[in-house]
Short mmCIF file of C-alpha atoms in Angstrom, two decimals:
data_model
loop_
_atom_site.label_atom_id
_atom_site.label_comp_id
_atom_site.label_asym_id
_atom_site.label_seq_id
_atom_site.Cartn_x
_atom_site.Cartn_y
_atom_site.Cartn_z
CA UNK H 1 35.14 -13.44 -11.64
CA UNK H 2 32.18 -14.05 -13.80
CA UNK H 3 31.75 -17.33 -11.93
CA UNK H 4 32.13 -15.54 -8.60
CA UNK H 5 29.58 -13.14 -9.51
CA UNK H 6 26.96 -15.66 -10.69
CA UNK H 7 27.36 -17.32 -7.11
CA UNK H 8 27.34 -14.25 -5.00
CA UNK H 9 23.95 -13.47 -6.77
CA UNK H 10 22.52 -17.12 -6.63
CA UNK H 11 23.49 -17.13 -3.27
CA UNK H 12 21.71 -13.65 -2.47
CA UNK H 13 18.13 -14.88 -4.38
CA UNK H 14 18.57 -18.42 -2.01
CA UNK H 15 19.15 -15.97 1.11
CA UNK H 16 16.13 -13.65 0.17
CA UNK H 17 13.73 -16.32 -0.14
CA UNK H 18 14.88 -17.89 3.58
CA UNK H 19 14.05 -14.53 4.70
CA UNK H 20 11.43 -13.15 3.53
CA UNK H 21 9.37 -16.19 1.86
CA UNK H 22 9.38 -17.30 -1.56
CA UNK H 23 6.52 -15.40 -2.46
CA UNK H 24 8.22 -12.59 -1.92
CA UNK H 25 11.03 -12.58 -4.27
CA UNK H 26 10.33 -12.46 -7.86
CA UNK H 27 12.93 -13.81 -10.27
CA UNK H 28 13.03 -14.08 -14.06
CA UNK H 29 11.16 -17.63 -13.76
CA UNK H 30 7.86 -15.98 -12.12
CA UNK H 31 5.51 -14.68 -14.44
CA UNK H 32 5.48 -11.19 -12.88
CA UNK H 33 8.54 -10.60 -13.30
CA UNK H 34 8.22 -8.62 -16.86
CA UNK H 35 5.62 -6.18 -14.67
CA UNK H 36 7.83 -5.96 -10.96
CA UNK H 37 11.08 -5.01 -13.01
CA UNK H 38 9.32 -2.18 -14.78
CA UNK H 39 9.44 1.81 -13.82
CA UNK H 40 7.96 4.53 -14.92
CA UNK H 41 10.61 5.45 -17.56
CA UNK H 42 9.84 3.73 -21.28
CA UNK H 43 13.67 4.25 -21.65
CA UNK H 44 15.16 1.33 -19.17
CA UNK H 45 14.89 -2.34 -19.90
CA UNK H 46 17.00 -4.19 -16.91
CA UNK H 47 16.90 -7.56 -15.90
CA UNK H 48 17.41 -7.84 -12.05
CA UNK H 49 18.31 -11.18 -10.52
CA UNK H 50 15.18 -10.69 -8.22
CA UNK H 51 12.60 -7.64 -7.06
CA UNK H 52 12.76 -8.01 -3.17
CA UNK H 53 8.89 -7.18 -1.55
CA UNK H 54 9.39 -6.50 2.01
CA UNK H 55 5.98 -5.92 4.00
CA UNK H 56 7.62 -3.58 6.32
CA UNK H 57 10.64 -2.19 8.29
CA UNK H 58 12.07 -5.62 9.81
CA UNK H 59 12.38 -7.42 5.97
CA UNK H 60 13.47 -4.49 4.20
CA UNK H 61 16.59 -4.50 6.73
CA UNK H 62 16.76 -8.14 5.93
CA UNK H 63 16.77 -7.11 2.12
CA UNK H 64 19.56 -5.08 2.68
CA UNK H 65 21.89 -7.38 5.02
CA UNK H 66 21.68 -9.86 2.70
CA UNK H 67 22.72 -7.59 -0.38
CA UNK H 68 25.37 -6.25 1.67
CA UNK H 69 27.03 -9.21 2.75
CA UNK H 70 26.43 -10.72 -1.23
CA UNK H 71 28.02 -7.84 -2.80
CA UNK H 72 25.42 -7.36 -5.04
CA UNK H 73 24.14 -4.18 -6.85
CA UNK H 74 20.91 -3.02 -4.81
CA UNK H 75 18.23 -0.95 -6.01
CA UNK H 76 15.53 1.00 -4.05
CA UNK H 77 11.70 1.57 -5.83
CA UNK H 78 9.32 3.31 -3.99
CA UNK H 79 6.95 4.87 -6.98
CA UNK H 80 9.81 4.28 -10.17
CA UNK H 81 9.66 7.37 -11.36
CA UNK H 82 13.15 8.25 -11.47
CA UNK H 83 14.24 9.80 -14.80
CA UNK H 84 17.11 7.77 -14.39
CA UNK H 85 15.58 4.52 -14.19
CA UNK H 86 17.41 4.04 -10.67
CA UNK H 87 14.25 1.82 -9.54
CA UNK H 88 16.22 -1.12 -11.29
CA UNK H 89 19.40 -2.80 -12.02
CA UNK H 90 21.02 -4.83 -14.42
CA UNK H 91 21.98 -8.04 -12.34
CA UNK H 92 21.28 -6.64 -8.72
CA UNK H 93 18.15 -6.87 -6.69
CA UNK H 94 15.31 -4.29 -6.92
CA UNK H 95 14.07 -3.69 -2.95
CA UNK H 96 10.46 -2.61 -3.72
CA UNK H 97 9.00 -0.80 -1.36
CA UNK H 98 5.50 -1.22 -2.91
CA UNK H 99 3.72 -3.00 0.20
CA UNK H 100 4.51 -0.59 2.78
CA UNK H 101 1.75 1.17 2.30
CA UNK H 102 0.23 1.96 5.36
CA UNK H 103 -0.71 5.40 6.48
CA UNK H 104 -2.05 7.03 10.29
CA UNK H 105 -3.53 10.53 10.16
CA UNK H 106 -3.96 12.37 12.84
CA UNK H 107 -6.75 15.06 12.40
CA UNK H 108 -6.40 16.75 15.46
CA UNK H 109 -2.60 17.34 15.21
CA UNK H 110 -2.26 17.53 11.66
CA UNK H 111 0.24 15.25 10.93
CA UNK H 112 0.54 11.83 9.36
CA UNK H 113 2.88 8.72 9.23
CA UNK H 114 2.86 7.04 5.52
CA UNK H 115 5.06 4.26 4.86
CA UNK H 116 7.25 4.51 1.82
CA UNK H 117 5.19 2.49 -0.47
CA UNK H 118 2.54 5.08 -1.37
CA UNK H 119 2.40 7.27 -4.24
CA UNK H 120 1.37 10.68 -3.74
CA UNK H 121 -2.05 10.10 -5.31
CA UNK H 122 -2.99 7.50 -2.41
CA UNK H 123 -1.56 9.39 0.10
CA UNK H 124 -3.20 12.51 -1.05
CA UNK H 125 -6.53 10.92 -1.84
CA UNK H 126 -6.84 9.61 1.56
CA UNK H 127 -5.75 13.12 3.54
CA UNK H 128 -8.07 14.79 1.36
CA UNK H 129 -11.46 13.02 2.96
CA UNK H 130 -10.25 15.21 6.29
CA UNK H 131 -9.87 18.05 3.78
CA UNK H 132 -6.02 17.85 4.59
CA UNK H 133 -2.95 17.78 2.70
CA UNK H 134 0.96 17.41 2.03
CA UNK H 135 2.51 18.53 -1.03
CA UNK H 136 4.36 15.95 -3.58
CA UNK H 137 4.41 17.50 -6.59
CA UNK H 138 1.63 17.18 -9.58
CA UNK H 139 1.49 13.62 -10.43
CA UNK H 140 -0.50 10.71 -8.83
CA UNK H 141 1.98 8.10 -9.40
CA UNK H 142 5.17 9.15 -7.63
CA UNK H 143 6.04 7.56 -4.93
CA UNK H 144 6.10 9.67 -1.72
CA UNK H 145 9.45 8.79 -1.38
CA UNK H 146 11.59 9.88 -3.65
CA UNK H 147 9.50 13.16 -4.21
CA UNK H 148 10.58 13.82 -0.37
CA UNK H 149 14.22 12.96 -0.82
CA UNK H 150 14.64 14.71 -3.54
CA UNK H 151 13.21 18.07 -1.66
CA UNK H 152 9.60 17.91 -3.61
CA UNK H 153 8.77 20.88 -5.45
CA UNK H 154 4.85 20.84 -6.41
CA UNK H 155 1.25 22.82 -6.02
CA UNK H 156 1.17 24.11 -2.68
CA UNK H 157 5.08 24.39 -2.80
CA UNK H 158 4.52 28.42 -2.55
CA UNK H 159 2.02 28.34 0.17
CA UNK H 160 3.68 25.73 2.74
CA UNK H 161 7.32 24.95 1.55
CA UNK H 162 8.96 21.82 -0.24
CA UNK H 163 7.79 18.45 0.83
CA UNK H 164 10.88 18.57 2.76
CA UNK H 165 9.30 21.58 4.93
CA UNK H 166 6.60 19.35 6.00
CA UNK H 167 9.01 16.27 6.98
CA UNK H 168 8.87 15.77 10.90
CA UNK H 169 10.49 12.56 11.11
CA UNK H 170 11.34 9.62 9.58
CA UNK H 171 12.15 5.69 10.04
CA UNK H 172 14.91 4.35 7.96
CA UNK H 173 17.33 1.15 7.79
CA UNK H 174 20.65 1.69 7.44
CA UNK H 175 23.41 -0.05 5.48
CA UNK H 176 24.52 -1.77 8.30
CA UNK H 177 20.79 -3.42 9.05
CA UNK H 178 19.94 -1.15 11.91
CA UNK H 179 16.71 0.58 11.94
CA UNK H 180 16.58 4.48 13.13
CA UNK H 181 14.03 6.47 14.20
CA UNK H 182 15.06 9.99 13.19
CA UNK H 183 14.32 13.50 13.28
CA UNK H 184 15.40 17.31 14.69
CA UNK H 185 16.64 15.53 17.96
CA UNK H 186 17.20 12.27 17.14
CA UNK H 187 19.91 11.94 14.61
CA UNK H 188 19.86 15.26 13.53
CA UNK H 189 22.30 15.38 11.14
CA UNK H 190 20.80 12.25 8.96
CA UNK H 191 17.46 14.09 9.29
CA UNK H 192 19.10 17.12 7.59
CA UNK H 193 20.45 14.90 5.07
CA UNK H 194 17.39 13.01 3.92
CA UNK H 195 15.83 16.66 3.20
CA UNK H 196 17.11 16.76 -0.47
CA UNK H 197 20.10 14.42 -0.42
CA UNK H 198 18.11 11.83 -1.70
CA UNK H 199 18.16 7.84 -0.75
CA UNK H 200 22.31 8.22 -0.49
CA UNK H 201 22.03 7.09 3.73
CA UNK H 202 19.35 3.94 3.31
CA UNK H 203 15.81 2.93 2.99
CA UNK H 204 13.65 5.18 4.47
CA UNK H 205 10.46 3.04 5.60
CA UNK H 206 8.20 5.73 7.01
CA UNK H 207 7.71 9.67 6.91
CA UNK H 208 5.80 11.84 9.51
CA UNK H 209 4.42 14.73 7.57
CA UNK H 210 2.81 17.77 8.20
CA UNK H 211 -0.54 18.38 6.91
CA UNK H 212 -2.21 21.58 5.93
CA UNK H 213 -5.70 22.56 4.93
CA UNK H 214 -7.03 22.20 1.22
CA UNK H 215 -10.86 22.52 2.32
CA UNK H 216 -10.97 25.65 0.06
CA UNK H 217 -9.32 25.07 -3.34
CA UNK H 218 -9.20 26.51 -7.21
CA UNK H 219 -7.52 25.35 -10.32
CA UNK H 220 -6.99 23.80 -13.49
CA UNK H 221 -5.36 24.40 -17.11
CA UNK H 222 -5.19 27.75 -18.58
CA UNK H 223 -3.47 28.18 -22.50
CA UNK H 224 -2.34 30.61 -24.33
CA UNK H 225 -0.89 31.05 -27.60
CA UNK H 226 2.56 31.52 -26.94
CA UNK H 227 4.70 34.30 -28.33
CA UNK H 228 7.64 35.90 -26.13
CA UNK H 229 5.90 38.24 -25.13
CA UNK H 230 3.32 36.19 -23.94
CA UNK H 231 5.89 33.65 -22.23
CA UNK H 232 7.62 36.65 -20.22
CA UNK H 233 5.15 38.46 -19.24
CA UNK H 234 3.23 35.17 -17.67
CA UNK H 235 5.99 34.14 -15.94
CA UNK H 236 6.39 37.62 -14.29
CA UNK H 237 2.96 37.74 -13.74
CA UNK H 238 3.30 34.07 -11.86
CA UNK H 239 6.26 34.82 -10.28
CA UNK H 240 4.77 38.44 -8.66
CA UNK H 241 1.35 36.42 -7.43
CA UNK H 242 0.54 35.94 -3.83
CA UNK H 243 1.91 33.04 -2.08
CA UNK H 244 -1.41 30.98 -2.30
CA UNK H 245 -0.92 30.28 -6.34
CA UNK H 246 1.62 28.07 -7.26
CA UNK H 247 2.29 28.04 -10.99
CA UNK H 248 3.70 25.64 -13.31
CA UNK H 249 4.19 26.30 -17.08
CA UNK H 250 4.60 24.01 -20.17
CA UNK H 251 5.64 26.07 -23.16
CA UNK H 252 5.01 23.86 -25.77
CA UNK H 253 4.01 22.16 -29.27
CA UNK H 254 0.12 22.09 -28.73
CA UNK H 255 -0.32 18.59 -27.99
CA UNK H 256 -4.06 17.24 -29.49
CA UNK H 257 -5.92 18.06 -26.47
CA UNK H 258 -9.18 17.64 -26.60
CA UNK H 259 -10.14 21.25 -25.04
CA UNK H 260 -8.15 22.67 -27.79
CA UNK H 261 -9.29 24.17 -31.24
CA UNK H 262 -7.57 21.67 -33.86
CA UNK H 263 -6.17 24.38 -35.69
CA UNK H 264 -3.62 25.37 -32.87
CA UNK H 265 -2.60 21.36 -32.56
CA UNK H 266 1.62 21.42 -33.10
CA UNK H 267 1.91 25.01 -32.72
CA UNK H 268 3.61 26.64 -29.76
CA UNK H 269 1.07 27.43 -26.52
CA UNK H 270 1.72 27.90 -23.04
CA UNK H 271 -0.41 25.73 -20.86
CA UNK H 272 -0.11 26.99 -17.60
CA UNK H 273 -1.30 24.36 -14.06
CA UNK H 274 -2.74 26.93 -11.66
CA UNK H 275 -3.16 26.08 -8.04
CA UNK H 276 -4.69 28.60 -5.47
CA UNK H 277 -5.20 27.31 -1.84
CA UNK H 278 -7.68 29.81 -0.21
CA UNK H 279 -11.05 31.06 -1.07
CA UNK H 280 -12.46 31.73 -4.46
CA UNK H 281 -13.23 35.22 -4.48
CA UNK H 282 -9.48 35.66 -3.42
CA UNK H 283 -8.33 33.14 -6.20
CA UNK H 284 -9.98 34.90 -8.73
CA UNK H 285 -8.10 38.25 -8.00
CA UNK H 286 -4.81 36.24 -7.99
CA UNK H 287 -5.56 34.36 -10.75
CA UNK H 288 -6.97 37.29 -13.08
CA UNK H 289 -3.22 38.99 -14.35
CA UNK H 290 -2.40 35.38 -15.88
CA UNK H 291 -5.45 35.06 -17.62
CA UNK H 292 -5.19 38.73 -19.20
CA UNK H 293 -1.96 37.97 -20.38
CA UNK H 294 -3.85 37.48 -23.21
CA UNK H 295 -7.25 35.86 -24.44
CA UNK H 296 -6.72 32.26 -23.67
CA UNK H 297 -7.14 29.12 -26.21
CA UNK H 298 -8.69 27.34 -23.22
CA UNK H 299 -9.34 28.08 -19.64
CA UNK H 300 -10.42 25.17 -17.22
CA UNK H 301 -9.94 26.87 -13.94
CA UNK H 302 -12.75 26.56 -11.02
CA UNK H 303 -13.37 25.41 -7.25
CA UNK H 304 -12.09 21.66 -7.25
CA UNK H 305 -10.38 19.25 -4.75
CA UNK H 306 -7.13 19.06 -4.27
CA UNK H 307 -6.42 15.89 -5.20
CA UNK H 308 -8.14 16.51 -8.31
CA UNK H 309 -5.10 18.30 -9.15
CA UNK H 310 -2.39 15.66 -9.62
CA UNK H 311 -2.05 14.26 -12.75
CA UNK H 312 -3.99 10.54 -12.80
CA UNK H 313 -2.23 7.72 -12.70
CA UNK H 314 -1.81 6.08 -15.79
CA UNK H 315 -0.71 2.56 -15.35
CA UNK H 316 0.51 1.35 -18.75
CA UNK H 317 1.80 5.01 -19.87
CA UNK H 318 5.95 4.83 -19.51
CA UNK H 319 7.15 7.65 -22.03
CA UNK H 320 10.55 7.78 -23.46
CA UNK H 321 12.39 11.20 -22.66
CA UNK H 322 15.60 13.43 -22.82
CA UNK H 323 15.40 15.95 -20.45
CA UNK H 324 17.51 18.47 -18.91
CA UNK H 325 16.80 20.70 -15.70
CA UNK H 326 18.11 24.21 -14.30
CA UNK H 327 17.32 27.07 -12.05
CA UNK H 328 16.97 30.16 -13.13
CA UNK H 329 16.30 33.82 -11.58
CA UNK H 330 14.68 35.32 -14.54
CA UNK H 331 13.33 35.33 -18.32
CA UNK H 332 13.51 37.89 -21.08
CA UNK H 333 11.87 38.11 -24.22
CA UNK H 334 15.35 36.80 -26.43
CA UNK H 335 15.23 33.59 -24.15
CA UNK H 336 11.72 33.29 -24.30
CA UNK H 337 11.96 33.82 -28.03
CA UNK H 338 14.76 30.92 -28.44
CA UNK H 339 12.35 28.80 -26.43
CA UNK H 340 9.58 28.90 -28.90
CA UNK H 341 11.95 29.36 -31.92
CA UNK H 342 13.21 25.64 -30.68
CA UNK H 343 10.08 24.06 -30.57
CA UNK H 344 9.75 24.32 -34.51
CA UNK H 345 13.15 22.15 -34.52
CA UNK H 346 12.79 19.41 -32.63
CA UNK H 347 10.79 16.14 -34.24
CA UNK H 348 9.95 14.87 -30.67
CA UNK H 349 6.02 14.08 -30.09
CA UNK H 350 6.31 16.64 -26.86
CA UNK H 351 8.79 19.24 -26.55
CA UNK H 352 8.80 21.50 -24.34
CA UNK H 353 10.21 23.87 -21.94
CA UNK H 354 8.79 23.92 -18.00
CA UNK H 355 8.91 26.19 -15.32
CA UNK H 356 8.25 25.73 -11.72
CA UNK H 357 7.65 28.94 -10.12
CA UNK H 358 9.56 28.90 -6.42
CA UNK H 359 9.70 32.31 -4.17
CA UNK H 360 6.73 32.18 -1.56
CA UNK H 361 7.32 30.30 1.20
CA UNK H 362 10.64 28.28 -0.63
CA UNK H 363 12.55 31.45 -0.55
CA UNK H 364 11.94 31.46 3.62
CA UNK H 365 13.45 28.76 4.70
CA UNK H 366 17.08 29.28 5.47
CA UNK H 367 19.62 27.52 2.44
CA UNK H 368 21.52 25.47 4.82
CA UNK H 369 18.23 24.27 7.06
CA UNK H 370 18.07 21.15 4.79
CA UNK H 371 20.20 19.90 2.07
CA UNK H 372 17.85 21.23 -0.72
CA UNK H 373 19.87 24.36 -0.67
CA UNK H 374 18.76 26.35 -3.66
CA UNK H 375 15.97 28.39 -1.79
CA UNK H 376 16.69 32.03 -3.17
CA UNK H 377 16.43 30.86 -6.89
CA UNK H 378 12.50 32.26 -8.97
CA UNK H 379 11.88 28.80 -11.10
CA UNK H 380 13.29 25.56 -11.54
CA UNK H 381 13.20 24.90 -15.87
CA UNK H 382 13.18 21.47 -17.37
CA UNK H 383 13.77 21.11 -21.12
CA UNK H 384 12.00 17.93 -22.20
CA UNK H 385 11.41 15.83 -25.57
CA UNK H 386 8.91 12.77 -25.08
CA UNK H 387 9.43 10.79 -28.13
CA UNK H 388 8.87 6.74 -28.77
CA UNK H 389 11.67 6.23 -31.71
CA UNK H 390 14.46 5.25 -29.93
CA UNK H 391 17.03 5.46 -33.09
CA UNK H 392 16.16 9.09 -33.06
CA UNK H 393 17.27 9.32 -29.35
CA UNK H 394 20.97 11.43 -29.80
CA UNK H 395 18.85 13.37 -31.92
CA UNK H 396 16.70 14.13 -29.17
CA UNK H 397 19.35 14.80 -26.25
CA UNK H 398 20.61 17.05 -28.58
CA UNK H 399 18.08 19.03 -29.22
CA UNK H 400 17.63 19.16 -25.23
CA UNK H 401 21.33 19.87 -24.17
CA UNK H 402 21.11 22.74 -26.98
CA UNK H 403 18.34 24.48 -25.60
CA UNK H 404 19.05 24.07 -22.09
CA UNK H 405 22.39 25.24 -22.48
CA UNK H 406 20.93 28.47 -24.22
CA UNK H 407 18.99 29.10 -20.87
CA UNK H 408 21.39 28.34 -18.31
CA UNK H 409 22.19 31.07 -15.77
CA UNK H 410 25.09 29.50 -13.38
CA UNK H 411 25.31 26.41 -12.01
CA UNK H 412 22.52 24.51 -9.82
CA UNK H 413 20.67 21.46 -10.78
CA UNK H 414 17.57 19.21 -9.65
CA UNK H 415 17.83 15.50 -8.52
CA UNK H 416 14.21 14.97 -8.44
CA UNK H 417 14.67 15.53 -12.46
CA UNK H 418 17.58 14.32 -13.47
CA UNK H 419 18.15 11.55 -15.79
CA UNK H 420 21.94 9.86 -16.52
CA UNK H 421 23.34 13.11 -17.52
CA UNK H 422 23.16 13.57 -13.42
CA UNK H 423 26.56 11.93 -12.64
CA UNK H 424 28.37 14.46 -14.36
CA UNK H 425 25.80 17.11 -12.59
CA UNK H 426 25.21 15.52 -8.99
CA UNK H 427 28.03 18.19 -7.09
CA UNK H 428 26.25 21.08 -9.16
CA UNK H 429 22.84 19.64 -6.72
CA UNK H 430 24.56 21.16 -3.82
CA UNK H 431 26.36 24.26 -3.02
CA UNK H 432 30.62 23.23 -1.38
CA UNK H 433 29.53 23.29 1.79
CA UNK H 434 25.95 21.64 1.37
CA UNK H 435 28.07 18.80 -0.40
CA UNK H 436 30.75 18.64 2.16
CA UNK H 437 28.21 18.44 5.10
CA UNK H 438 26.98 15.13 2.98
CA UNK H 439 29.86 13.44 2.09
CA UNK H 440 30.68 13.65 5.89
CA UNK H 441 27.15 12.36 7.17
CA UNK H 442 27.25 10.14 4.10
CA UNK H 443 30.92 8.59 5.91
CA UNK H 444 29.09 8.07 8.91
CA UNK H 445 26.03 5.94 7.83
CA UNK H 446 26.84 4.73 4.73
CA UNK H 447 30.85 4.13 4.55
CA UNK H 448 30.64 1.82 1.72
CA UNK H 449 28.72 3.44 -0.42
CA UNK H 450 26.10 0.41 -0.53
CA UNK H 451 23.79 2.59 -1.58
CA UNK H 452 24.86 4.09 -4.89
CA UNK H 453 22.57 2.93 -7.47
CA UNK H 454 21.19 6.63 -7.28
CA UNK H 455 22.69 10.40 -7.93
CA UNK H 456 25.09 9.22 -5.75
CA UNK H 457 27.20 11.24 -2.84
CA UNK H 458 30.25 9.21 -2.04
CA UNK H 459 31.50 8.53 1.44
CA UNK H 460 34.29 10.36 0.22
CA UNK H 461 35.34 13.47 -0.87
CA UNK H 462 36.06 13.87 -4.71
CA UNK H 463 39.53 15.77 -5.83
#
């Protein structure tokens, strides 16, 4: 078997190179291989047999004939950010999607086809010259892709939707090699599935987007010292704003920041990413109840681009982290007051408790329009510990598990944020009938299960 394996997988590297050049396949031989097999997460080091680098639609299907009919493990990277570390595989070859990077915007209509190689902060920076924009989150270096599979939850989510609101079509290759052009007519129902079920049905090459106006934009950082009262009340007070301001809150071991007094460095503050797209005057009213919440420790908030707003990309930064994620309706002062009582316990560099405020325009979209189905609930949470000791790391998911399980209200998960713990998690993703609908389309395009080096949906259902 081990000698079958080892042949299957020379034979796929010998069929990758035929197809798509040598150049184009990097194996453990070429000396960038120690850079192509690396994502995002500090917490993954595997050795593919070869990172795949298609330059568009007609080699990626190419990519994944040939690790179909091999019967080796494939993995997809579009940016690598997957807390998982899905963008790579022990022994399998890594498709990555980081040459498809072209992008058309059309000013007039207000839309835009990107090809699944671009991060958000490319993407972003580019729309922004037109004074345009799509929503993928807060960071510059996620890839466009996997923030839209997942459903993309970010800084304008309140205002326009998830990602997945703005998705008006998409190109993808299936596991069979064909290539499909879909959307609301065209293949409906694996349009509906690529809004949230993440890359279960194949490689999605492009997205058409929707793009919305950013011409008129305020944010930044605001912190406070946080206390429970201070945590509860700002979350009501983000949770009540107008639609405009998105909100999303770190409560937190004060980090040494170098806009913060040194005397609050390791003890608990709220540091609060504020996001208002309209005019000024109006962000300042909206903005005002979070900064009285009390008198801040810092407040950076002005007029600035939009783009300005996503976390820069950091190329050498790849942080080790447990993490655990949840949605919740509500916060009172005793959970608030477990979150900062925790923060004293852990021994991780960062720990921390985040909210993503949802409602707004979220909350309008019907549950069943797309397969992110979780619409109705206030915030998504994510209990994180950054640390770089990884002896210390049960420690660490400990500490996590513990205080995520003291939030926990019902069942309802993230994929965008989950990490390993997911397979355990993946049906709690997806309301019965959300799940069923995917396991069916799932059947249809994906039968078997070729792509399941991800929170996977199986082509069939599970007793």
């Amino acid at each position: 078997m081990v000698h079958d394996t080892r042949e299957a997988t020379s034979g796929a590297v010998s069929s990758l190179r035929s197809a798509l050049g040598s150049n184009a396949v990097i194996t453990p031989d070429d000396p960038r291989y120690e850079r192509a097999r690396r994502v995002f997460s500090g917490g993954y080091d595997r050795h593919p047999v070869a990172v795949a680098l298609p330059g568009g639609a007609g080699d990626v299907a190419k990519v994944v004939s040939v690790a179909r009919e091999a019967g080796v493990e494939l993995a997809i990277r579009s940016g690598g950010h997957s807390p998982a570390g899905y963008g790579v595989v022990d022994g399998g070859v890594v498709l990555d999607l980081s040459r498809l990077r072209d992008l058309e915007i059309d000013v007039d209509q207000r839309t835009a086809w990107a090809q699944a190689g671009l991060t958000a902060g490319e993407y972003t920076k580019a729309t922004a010259r037109h004074g345009l924009a799509t929503g993928f989150g807060d960071t510059a270096s996620v890839g466009i892709g996997g923030a839209t599979l997942a459903g993309g939850l970010g800084l304008l989510s309140r205002k326009y939707g998830l990602t997945v609101d703005d998705l008006l079509a998409a190109e993808i290759v299936t596991a069979d090699g064909q290539f499909l052009s879909v959307d609301d007519a065209s293949h409906p129902d694996l349009f509906w599935a690529l809004k949230g079920g993440g890359g279960n049905f194949g490689v999605v090459t492009r997205f058409k987007y929707r793009l919305h106006d950013v011409s008129q934009f305020t944010g930044g950082v605001l912190v406070h010292s946080a206390t429970p009262e201070v945590v509860t009340e700002f979350i009501a007070a983000a949770d009540a704003a107008p639609d405009e301001l998105s909100t999303v809150v770190m409560v937190m071991s004060a980090p040494p920041l170098p806009f913060l007094p040194a005397e609050v460095y390791g003890t608990p503050v709220l540091l609060a990413t504020l996001a208002y797209n309209g005019p000024a005057a109006s962000a300042e009213h909206a903005i005002a109840p979070l900064r009285a919440v009390a008198s801040p420790l810092a407040d950076l908030i002005g007029p600035k681009p939009y783009q300005e707003m996503l976390a820069p990309e950091e190329e050498d930064y790849r942080p080790i982290a447990a993490h655990r994620n949840m949605f919740l309706d509500s916060l009172d002062e005793q959970a608030a007051a477990r979150i900062v009582a925790a923060l004293d316990t852990s021994s991780a560099q960062v720990p921390a408790v985040q909210f993503r405020i949802m409602g707004g325009a979220v909350a309008r979209v019907p549950a069943d329009a797309t397969a992110f189905a979780h619409r109705h609930r206030r915030m998504m949470v994510n209990v994180i510990a950054i640390y770089d000791d990884t002896s210390q790391s049960a420690a660490h998911e400990a500490w996590v598990a513990t205080v995520a399980d003291s939030l926990r209200q019902g069942p309802g998960v993230y994929t965008g944020f989950l990490g390993e713990e997911g397979e355990g998690l993946i049906h709690a993703a997806y309301p019965d009938t959300t799940w069923d609908r995917l396991v069916s389309i799932k059947r249809t395009y994906d039968p078997g299960n070729l792509f399941h080096h991800n929170h996977n949906i199986p082509p069939e259902r599970q007793p």
